[in-house]
Short mmCIF file of C-alpha atoms in Angstrom, two decimals:
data_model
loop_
_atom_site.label_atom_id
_atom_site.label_comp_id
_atom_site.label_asym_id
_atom_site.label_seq_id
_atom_site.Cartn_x
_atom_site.Cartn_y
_atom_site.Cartn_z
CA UNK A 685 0.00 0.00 0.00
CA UNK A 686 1.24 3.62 -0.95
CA UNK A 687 -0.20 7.02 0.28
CA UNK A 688 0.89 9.93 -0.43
CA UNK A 689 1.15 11.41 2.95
CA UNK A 690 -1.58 14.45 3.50
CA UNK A 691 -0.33 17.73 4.46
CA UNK A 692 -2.11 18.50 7.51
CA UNK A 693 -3.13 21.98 9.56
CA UNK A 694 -3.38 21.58 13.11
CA UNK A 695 -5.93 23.18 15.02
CA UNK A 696 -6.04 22.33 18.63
CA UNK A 697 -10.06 21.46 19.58
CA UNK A 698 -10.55 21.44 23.11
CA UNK A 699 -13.43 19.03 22.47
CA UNK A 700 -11.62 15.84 23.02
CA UNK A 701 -10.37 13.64 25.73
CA UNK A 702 -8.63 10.33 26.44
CA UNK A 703 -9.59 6.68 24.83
CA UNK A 704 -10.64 4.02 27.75
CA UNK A 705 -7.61 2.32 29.09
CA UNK A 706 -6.00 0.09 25.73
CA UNK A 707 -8.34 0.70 23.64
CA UNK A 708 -7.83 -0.06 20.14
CA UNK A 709 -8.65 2.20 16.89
CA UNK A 710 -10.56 0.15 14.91
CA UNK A 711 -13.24 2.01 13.09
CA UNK A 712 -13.24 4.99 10.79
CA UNK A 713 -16.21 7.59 10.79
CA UNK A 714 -16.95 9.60 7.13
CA UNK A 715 -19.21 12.50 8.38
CA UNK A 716 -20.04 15.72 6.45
CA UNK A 717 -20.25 19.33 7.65
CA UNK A 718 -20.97 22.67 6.70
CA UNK A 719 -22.41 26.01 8.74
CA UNK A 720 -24.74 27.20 8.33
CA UNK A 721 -26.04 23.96 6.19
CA UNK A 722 -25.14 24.26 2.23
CA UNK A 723 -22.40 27.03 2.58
CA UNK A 724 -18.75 26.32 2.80
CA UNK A 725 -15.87 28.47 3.93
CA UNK A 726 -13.74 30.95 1.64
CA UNK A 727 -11.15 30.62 4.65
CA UNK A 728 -11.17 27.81 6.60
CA UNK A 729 -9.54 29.14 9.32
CA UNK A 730 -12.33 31.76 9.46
CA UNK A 731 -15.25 29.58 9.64
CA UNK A 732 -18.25 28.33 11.33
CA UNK A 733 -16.74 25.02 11.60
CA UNK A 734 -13.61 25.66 12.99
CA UNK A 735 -14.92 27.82 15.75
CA UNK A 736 -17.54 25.09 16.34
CA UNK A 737 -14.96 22.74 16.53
CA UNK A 738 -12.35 25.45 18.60
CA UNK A 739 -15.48 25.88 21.10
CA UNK A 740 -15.52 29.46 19.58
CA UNK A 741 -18.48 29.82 17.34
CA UNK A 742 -20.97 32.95 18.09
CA UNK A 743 -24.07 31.24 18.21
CA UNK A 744 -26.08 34.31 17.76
CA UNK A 745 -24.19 34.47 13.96
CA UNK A 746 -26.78 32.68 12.46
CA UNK A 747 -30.38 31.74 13.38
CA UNK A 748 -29.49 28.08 12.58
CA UNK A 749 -26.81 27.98 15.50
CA UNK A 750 -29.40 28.82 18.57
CA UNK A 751 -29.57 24.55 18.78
CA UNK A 752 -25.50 24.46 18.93
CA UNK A 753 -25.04 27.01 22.06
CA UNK A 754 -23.16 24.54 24.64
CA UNK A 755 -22.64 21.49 22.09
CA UNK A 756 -18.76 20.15 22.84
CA UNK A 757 -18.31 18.65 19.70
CA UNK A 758 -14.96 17.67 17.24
CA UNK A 759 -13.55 15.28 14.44
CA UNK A 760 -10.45 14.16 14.27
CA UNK A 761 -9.64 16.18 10.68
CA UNK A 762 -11.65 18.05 8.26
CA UNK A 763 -11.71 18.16 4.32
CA UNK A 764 -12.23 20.86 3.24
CA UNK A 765 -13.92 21.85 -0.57
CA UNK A 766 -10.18 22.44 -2.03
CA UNK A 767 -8.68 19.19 -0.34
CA UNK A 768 -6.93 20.92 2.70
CA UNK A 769 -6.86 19.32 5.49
CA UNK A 770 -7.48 20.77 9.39
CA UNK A 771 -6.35 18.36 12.58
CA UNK A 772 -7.83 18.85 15.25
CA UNK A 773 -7.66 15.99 17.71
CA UNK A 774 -4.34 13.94 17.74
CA UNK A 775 -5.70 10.09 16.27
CA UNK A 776 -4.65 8.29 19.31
CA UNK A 777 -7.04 10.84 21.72
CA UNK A 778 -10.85 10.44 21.49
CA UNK A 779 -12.59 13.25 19.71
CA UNK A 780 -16.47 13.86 20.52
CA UNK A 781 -18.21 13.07 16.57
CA UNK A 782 -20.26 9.67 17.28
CA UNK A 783 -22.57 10.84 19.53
CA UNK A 784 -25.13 8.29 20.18
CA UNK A 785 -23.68 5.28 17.79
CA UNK A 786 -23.33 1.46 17.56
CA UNK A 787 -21.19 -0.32 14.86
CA UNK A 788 -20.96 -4.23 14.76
CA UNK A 789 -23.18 -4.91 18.27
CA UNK A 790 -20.42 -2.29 19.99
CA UNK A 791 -21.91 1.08 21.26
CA UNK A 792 -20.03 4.32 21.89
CA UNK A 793 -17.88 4.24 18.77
CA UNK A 794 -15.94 7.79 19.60
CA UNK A 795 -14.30 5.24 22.52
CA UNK A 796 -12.20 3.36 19.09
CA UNK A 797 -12.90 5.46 15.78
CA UNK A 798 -11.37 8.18 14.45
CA UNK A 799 -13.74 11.17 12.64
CA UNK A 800 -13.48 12.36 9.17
CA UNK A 801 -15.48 15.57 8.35
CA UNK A 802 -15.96 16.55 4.80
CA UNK A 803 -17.28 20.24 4.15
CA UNK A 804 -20.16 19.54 2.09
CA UNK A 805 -24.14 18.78 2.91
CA UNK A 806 -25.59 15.36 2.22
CA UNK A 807 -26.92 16.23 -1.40
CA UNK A 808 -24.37 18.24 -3.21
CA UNK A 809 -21.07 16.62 -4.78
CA UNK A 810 -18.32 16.23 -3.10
CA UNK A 811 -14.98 17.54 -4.81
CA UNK A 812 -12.58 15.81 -6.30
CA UNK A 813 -9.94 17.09 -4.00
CA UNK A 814 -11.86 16.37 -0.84
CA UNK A 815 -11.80 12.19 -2.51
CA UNK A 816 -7.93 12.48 -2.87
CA UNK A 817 -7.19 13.90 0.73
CA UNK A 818 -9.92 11.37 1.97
CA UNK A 819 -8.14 8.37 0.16
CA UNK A 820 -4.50 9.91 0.45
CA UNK A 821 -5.77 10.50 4.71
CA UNK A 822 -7.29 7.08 4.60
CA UNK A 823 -4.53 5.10 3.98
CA UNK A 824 -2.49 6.83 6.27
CA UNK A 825 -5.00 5.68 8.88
CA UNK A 826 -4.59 2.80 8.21
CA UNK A 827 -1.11 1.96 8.10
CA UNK A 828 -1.07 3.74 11.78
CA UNK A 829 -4.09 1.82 13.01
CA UNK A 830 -4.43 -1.86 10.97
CA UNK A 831 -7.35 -2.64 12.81
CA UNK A 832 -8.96 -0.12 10.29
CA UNK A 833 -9.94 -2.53 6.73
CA UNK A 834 -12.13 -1.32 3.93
CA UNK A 835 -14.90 -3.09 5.98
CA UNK A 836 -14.60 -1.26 9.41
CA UNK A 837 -15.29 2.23 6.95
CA UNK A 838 -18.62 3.44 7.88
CA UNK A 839 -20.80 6.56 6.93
CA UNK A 840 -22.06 8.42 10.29
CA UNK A 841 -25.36 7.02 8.65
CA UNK A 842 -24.17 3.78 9.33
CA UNK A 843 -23.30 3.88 13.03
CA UNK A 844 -26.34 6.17 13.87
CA UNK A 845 -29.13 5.16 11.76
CA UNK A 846 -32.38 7.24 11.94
CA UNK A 847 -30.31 10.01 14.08
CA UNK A 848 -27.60 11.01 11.16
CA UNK A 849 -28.06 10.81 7.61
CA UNK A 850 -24.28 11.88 6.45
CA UNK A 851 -22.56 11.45 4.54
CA UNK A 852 -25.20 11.46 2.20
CA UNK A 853 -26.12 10.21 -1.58
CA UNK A 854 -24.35 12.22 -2.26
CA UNK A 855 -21.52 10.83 -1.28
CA UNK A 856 -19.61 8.42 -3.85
CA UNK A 857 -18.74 5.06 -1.72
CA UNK A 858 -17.85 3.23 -4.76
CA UNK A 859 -15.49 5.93 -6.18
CA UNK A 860 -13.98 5.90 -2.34
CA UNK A 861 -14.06 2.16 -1.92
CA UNK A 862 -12.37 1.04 -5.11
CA UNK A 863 -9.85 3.67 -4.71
CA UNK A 864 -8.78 2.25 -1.50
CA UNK A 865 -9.19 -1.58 -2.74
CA UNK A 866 -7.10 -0.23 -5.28
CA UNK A 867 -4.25 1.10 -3.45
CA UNK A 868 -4.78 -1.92 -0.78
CA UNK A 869 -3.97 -4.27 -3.58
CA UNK A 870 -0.68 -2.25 -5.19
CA UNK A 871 2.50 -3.82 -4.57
CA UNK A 872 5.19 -1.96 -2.35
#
């Protein structure tokens, strides 16, 4: 397998907190983002997102915050629409983007996934940027945690069915899939 290693921003969320006692990372989380809902940041830096995410954002800004005032929320990294990528809780810590989730009969999946936010809304395209830092970030993933196969990849849909609804149909999981299956399969 071959990845061309992401270059990464880090932002420092205060949203995050420790794993349980040897825990291991064994599930990745594809979620998607954007504040208010179908707009996306000229500066990502100077978002909604990141200050939701830095425990900063103004939640009188927009009348579709007033539900977010006191949420604690984070991902591990964003995508943003041009393919940059923000950190903002180190993998090995637990950042706060389940919620109320259950993959494979095992509840509480923040306690051994790691978050992926893309900027983007459930029915618009993603870029084609955001796919390469995804797949590029992806396999990085999972050459630090090998727990993490093509089958322990789940939409925030998946883990938290009837609550979340990301990443959406929008969202190509075939495209994303073979890419990795691809890349899985190369020879070193």
């Amino acid at each position: 397998m071959t990845a061309t290693l992401p270059v990464v921003t880090e932002r420092h969320s205060p949203h995050y907190d420790d794993r349980p006692h040897a825990e291991t990372v064994s599930l990745l989380v594809i979620h998607n983002i954007s504040l208010p809902a179908g707009e996306f940041a000229k500066v990502p830096q100077h978002s909604y997102v990141d200050a939701l995410f830095m425990g900063k954002l103004d939640c009188t800004a927009h009348p579709s915050f007033a539900g977010l005032a006191g949420v604690r929320v984070s991902a591990h990294c964003v995508i943003w629409r041009d393919g940059s990528i923000f950190q903002y809780v180190p993998f090995a810590k637990r950042a706060w983007h389940a919620g109320v989730s259950n993959f494979a009969g095992r509840e509480r999946c923040n306690d051994f996934s790691i978050g992926i936010e893309l900027e983007g809304t459930d029915n618009l395209p993603y870029t084609d940027q955001q796919y390469k830092s995804l797949i590029n970030l992806t396999l990085m993933i999972m050459q630090l945690y090998p727990a993490i196969t093509p089958e322990r990849i789940a939409g925030h849909c998946d883990i938290a069915p009837g609550r979340k609804t990301d990443p959406g149909a929008a969202f190509d999981w075939m495209r994303y899939r073979d890419a990795i299956k691809s890349a899985l399969n190369k020879p070193i």
